[in-house]
CSV table of C-alpha atoms and ligand atoms in Angstrom, one decimal:
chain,number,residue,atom,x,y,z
A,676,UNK,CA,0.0,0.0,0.0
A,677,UNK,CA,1.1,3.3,-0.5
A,678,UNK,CA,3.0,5.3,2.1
A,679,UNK,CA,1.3,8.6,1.3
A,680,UNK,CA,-2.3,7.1,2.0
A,681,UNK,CA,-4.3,9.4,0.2
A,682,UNK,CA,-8.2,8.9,0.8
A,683,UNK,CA,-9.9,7.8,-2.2
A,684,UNK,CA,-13.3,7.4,-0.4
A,685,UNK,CA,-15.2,7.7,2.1
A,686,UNK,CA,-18.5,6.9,3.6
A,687,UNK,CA,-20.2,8.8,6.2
A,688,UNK,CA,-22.7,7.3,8.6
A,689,UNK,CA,-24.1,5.8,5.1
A,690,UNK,CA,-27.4,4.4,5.8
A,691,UNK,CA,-30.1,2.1,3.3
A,692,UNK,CA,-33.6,2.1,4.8
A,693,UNK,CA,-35.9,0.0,2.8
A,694,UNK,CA,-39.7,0.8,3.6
A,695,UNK,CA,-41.8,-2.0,3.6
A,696,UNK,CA,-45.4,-1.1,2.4
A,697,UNK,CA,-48.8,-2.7,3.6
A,698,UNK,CA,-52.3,-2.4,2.9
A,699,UNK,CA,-54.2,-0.8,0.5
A,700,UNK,CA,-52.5,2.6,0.9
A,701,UNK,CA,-49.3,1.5,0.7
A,702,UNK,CA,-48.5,3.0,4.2
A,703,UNK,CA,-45.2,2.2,5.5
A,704,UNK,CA,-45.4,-0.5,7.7
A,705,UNK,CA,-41.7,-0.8,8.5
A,706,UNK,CA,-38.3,-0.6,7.5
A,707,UNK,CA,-35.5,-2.8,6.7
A,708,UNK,CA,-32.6,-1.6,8.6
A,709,UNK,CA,-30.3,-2.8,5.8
A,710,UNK,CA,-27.3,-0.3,6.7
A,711,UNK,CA,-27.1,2.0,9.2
A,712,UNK,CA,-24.8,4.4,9.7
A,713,UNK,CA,-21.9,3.0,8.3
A,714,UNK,CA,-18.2,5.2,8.1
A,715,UNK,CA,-15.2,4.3,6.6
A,716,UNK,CA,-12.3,5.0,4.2
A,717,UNK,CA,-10.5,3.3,1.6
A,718,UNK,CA,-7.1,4.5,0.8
A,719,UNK,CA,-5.5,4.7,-3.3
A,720,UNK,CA,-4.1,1.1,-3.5
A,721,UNK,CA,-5.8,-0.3,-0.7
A,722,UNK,CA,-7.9,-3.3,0.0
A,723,UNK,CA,-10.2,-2.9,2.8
A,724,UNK,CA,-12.2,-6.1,2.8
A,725,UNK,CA,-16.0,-6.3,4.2
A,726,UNK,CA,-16.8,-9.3,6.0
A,727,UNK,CA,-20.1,-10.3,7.9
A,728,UNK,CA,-22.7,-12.9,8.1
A,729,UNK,CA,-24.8,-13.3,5.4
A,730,UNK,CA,-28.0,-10.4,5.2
A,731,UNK,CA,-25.9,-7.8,7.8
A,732,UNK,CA,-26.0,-5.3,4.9
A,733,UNK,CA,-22.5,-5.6,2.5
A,734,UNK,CA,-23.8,-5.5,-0.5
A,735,UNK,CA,-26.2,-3.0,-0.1
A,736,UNK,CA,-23.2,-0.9,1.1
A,737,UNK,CA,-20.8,-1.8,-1.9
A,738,UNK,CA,-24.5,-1.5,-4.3
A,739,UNK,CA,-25.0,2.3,-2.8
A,740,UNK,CA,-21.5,3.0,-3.5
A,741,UNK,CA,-21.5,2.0,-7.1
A,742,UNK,CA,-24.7,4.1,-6.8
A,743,UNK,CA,-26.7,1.6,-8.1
A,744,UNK,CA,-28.9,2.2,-4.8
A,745,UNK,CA,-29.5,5.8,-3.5
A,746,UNK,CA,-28.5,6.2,-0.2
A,747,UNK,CA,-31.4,7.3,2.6
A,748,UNK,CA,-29.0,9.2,4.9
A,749,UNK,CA,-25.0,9.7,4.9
A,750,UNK,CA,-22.5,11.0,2.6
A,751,UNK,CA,-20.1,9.2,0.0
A,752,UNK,CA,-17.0,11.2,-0.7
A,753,UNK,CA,-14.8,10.4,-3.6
A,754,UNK,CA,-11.9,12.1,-3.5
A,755,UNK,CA,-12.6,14.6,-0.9
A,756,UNK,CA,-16.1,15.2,-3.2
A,757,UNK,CA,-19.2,14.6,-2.2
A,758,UNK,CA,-21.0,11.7,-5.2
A,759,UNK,CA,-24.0,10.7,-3.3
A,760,UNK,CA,-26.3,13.6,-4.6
A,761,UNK,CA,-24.6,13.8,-7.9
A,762,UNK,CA,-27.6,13.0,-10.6
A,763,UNK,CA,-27.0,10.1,-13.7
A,764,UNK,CA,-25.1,12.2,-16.3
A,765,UNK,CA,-22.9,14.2,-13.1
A,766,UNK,CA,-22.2,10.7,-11.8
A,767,UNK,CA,-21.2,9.7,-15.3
A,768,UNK,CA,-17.1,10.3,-14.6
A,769,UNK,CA,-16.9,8.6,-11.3
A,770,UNK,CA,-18.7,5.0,-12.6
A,771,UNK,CA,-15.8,5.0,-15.0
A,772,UNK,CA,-13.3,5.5,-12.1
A,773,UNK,CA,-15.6,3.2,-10.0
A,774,UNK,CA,-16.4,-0.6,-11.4
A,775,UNK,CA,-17.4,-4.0,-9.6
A,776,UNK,CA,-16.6,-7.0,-9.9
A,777,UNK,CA,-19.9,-9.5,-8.5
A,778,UNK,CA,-19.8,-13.3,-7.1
A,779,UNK,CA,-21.5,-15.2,-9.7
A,780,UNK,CA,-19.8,-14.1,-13.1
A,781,UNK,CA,-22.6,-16.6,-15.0
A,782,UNK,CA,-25.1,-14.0,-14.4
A,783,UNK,CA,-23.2,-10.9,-14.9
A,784,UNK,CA,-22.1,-11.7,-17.6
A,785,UNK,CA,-24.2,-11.5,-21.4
A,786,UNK,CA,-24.3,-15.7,-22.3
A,787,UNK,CA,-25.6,-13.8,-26.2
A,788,UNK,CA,-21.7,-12.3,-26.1
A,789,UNK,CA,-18.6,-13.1,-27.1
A,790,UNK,CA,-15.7,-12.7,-24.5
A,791,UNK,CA,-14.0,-10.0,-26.4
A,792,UNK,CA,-17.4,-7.4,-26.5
A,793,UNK,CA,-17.9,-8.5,-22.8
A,794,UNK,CA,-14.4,-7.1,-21.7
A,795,UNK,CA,-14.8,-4.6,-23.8
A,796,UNK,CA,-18.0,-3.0,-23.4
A,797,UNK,CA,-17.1,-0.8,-20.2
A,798,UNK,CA,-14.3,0.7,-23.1
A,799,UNK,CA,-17.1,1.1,-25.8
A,800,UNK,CA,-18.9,3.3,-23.2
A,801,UNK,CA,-16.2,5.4,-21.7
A,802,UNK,CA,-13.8,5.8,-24.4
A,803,UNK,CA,-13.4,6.9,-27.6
A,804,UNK,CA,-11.1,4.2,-29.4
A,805,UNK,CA,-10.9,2.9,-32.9
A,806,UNK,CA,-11.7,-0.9,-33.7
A,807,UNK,CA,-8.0,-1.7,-33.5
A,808,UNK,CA,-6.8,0.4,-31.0
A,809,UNK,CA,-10.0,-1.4,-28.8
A,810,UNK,CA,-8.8,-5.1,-30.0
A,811,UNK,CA,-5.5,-4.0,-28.8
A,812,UNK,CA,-6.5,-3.5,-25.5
A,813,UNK,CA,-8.5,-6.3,-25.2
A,814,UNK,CA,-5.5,-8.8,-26.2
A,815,UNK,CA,-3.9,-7.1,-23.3
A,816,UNK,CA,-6.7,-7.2,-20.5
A,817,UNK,CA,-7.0,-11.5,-21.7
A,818,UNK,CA,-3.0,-11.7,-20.9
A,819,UNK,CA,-3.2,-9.6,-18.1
A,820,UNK,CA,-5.8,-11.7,-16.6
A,821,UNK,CA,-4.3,-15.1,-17.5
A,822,UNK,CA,-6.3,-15.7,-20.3
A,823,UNK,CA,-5.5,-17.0,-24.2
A,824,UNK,CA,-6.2,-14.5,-26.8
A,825,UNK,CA,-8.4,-17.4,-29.0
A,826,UNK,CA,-10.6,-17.1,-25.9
A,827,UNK,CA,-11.8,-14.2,-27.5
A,828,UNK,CA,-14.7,-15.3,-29.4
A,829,UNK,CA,-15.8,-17.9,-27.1
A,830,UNK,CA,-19.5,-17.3,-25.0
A,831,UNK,CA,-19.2,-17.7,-21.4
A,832,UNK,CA,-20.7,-21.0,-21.3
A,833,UNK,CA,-17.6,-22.3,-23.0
A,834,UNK,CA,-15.3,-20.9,-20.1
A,835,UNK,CA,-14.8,-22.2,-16.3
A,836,UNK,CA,-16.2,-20.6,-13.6
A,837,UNK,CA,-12.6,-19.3,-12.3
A,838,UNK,CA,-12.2,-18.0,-16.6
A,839,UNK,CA,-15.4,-16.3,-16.0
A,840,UNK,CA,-14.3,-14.9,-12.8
A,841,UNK,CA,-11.0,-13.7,-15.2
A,842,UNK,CA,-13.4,-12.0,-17.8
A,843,UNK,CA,-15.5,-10.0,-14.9
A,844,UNK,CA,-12.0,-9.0,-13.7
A,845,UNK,CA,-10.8,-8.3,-17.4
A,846,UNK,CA,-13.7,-6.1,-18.2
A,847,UNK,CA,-13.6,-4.1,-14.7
A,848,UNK,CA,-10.0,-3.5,-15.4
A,849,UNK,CA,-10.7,-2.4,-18.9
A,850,UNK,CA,-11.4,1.7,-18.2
A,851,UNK,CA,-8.6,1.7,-15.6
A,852,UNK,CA,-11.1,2.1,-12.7
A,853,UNK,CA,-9.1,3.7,-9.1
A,854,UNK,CA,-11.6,1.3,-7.7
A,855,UNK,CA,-13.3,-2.2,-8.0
A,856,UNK,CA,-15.5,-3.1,-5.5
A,857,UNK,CA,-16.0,-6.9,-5.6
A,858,UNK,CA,-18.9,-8.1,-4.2
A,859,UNK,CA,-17.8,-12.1,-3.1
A,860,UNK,CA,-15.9,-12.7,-6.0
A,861,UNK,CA,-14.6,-15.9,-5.1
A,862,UNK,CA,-17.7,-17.1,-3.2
A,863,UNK,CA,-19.0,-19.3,-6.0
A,864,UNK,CA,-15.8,-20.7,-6.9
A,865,UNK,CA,-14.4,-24.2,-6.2
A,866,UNK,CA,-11.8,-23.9,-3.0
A,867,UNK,CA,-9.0,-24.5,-5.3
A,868,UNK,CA,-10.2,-22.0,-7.5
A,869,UNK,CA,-10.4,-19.3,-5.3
A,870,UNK,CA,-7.1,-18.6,-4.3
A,871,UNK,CA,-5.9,-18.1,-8.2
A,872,UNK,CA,-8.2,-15.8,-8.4
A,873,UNK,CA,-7.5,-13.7,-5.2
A,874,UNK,CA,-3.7,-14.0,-6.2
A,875,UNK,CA,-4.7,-12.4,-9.5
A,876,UNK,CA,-6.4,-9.7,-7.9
A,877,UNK,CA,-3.5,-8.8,-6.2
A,878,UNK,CA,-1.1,-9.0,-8.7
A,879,UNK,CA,-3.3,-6.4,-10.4
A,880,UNK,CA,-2.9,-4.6,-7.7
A,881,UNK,CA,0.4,-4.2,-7.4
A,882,UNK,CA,0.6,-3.4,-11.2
A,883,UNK,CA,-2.1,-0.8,-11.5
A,884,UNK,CA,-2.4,0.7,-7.9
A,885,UNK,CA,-5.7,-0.1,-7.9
A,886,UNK,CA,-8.2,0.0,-4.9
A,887,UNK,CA,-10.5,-3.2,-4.1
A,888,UNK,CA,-13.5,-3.3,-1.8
A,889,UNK,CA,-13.1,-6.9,-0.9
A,890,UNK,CA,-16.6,-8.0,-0.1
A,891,UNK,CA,-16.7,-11.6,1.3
A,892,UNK,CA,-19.2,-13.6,4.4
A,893,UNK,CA,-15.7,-15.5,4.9
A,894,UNK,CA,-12.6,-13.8,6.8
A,895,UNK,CA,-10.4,-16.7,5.6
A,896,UNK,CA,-11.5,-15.1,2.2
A,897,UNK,CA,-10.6,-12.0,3.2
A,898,UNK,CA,-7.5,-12.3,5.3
A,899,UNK,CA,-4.7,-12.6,2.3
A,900,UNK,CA,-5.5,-10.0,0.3
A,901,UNK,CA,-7.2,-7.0,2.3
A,902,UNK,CA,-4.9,-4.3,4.5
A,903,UNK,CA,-7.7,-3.8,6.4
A,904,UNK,CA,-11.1,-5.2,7.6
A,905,UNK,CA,-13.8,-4.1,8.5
A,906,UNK,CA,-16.7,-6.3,10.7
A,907,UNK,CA,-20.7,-5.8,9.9
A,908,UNK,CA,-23.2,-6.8,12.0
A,909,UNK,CA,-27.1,-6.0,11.4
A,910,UNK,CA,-25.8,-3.0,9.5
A,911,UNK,CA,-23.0,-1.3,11.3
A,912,UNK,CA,-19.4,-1.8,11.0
A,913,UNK,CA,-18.7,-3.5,14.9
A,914,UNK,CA,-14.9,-3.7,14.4
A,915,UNK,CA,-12.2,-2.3,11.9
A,916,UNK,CA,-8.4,-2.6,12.3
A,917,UNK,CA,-4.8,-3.8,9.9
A,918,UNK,CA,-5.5,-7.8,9.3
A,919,UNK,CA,-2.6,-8.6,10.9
A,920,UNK,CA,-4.2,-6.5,14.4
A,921,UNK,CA,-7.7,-7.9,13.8
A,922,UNK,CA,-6.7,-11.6,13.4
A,923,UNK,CA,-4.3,-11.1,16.8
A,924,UNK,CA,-6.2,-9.2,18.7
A,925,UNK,CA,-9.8,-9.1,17.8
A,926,UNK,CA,-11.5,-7.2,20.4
A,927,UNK,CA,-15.4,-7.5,19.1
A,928,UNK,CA,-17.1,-10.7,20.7
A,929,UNK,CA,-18.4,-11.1,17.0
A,930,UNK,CA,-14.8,-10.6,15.5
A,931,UNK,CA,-13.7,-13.4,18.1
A,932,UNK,CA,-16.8,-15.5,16.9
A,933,UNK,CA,-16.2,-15.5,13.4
A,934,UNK,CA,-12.1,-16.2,13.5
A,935,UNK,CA,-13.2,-19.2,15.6
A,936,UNK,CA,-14.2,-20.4,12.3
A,937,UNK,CA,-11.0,-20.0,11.0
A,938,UNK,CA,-8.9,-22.5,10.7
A,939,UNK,CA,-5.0,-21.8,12.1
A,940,UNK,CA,-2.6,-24.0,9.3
A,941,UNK,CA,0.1,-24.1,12.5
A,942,UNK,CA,-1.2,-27.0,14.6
A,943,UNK,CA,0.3,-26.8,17.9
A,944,UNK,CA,-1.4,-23.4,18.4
A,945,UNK,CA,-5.5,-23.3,18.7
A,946,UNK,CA,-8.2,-20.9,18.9
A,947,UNK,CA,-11.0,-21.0,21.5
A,948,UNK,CA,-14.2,-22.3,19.5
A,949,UNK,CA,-16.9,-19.9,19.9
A,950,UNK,CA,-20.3,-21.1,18.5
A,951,UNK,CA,-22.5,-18.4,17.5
A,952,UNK,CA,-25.8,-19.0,19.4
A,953,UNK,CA,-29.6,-17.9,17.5
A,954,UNK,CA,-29.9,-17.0,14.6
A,955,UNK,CA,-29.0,-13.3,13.4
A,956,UNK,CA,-32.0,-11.3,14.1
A,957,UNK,CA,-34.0,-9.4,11.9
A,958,UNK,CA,-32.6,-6.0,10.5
A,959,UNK,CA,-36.7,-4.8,10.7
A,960,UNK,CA,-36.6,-5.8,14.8
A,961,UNK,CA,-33.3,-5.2,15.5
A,962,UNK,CA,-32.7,-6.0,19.4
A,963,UNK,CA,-32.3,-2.8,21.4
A,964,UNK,CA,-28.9,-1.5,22.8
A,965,UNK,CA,-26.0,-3.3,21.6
A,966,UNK,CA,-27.8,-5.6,18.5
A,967,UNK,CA,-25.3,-7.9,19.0
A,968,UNK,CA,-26.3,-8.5,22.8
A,969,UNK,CA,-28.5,-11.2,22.3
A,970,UNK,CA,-26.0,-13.9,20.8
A,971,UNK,CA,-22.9,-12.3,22.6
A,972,UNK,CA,-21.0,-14.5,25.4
A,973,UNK,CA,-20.7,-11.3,27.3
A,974,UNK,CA,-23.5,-9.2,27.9
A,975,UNK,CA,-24.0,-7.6,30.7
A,976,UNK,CA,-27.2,-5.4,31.5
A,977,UNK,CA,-25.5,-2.3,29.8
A,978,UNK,CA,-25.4,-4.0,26.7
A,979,UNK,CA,-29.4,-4.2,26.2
A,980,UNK,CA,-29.7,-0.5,26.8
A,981,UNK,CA,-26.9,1.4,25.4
A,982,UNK,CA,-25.8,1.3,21.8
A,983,UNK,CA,-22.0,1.5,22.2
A,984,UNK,CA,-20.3,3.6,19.4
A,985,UNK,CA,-17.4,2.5,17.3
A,986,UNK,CA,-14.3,4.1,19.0
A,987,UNK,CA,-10.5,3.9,18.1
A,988,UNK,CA,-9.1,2.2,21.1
A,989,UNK,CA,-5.5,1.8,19.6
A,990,UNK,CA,-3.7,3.6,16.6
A,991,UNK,CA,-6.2,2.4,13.6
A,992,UNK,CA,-8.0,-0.2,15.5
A,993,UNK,CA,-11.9,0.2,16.3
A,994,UNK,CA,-14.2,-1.4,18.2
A,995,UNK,CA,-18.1,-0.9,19.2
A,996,UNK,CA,-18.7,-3.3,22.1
A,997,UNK,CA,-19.2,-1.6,26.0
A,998,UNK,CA,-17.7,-4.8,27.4
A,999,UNK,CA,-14.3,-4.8,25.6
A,1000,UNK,CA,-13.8,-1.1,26.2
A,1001,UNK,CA,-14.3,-1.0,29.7
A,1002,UNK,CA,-12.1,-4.1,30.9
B,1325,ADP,P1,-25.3,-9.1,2.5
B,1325,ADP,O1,-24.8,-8.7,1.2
B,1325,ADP,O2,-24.5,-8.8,3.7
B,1325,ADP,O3,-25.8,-10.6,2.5
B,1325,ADP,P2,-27.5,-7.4,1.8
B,1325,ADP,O4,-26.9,-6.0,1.7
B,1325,ADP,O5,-27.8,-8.1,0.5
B,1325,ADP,O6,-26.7,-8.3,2.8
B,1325,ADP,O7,-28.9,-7.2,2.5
B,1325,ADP,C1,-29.0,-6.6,3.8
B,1325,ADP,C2,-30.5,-6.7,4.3
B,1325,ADP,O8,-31.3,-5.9,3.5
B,1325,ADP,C3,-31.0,-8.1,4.2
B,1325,ADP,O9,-31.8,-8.3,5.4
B,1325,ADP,C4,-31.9,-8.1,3.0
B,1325,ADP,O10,-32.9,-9.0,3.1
B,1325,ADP,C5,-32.4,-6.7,2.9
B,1325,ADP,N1,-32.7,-6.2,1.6
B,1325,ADP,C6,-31.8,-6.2,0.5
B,1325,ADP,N2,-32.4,-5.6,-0.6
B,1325,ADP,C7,-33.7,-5.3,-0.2
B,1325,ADP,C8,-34.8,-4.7,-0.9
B,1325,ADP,N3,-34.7,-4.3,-2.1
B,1325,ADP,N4,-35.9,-4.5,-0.1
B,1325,ADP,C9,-36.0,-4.8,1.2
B,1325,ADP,N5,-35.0,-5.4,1.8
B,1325,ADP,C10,-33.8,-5.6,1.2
B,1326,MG,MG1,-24.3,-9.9,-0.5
């Protein structure tokens, strides 16, 4: 990562309320609480991975950030510049600096197109090149990404799922993006599979000084390629710190719930199993104080009454929990 650590973006308190509607009116009857209130930053050539049980809110977070979804409250900085209230055609220069990359390349990808237009079609609608000048550039996104060039006029049916994974990767990369966020890239891909790919996304990295929001429900996932992490639960961020700080000395009960799950390759050391009681509960009931309080190991009567903020309790590390900041 960089040494100068210039902020690329930044999200603050983001939140995405979905109303739910009832009766014959339409009244809102409720709201999903899908995120709420959700700050953070991503630095140029950083990955700052998202991790979090399934439904606690990250790809609604990386889905408002691509703007695909209009946030209900918060601000989204690129840059220092505020993007969130920008409309479609003001917008139109950040989704070229800004692309994704989602988990099951089968559907994002056209099955009626070639590989070539696929990987291509971001540059068709950002920049101005001639035929050649485009089927140059192509040829070089298929080596870059570890693909042969008479892949080019293959469908995607014809390719793996890891080579489809390539060509989602190929055709972010394509308009020279500062940023991809990638929504569980890997997540549909065979173990074996997986780790090519997230060794690819990191060679690119180094190469281009691109930025990646790592979005994965795993840490294992996430713990190789990502600077930093940050820990949802029910729509807030509970814990953010360095991987190397977070994996050592996790301070969030959740954090210390979900590495449990992790398995250390070194086995004369071991990790106290933590089993996650209940079920998550639902962002549209949330539980009151801390949300986490009714699974956690440690709550205490505080916890069902106060929300505890996310504070920085050491250089860069962040944790919302009463118990761990008072002991
Ligand atoms: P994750 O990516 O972490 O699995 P999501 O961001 O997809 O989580 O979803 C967060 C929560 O928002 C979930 O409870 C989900 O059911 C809810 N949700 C997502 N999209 C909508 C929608 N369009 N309307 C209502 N609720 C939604
Ligand atoms: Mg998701």
């Amino acid at each position: 990562m960089s040494k100068s650590k210039k902020v690329l973006l930044e999200l603050n308190n983001l939140c995405k309320h979905y109303p739910i509607r009832k009766g014959l009116f339409s009244k809102v009857a409720a709201y999903v609480y899908a995120v709420d209130g959700v700050s953070f930053s991503i630095y140029e050539g950083e990955t700052l991975g998202l991790v979090g049980e399934s439904g606690c809110g990250k790809s609604t977070v990386g889905r408002t950030i691509l703007r695909l979804l209009d946030p209900t409250a918060g601000e989204i900085l690129w840059r220092g510049e505020r993007i969130d209230e920008l409309s479609r055609s003001e917008m139109r220069p950040f989704r070229k600096e800004i692309q994704a990359v989602f988990q099951d390349p089968y559907s994002s990808l056209n099955p009626r197109m070639r590989a070539a237009d696929i990987v291509s079609e971001p540059l068709r609608n950002f920049e101005k090149l001639t035929q050649a000048e485009g089927r140059e550039r192509v040829k070089e996104l298929f080596a870059l990404v570890g693909l042969r060039p008479d892949q080019m006029l293959r469908y995607p049916h014809e390719f793996s799922g890891g080579q489809r994974q390539r060509l989602g990767i190929a055709r972010a990369l394509s308009v020279k993006p500062k940023l991809i966020m990638c929504d569980e890239p890997v997540s549909a891909l065979d173990v074996s599979v997986q780790a090519q790919v997230i060794n690819l996304l990191g060679d690119l990295q180094k190469e281009f000084g691109v930025s990646y929001l790592f979005i994965a429900h795993d840490l294992a996932v996430v713990k190789h390629i990502s600077h930093r992490i940050a820990v949802m639960y029910l729509g807030r961020v509970v814990e953010l710190a360095e991987t190397a700080e977070l994996f050592s000395r996790p301070l969030h009960p959740y954090t210390e719930a979900l590495l449990s799950a992790v398995p250390i390759p070194d086995p004369t050391r071991q990790r106290k199993q933590i089993v996650l009681g209940g079920d998550v509960p639902s962002p549209i009931n949330r539980p009151s104080g801390c949300h986490f309080h009714t699974r956690c190991i440690y709550a205490q009567e505080r916890c069902k009454r106060d929300e505890p903020k996310l504070e920085e309790v050491s250089p860069g590390h962040f944790v919302a929990c009463h118990f761990k900041l008072n002991t």
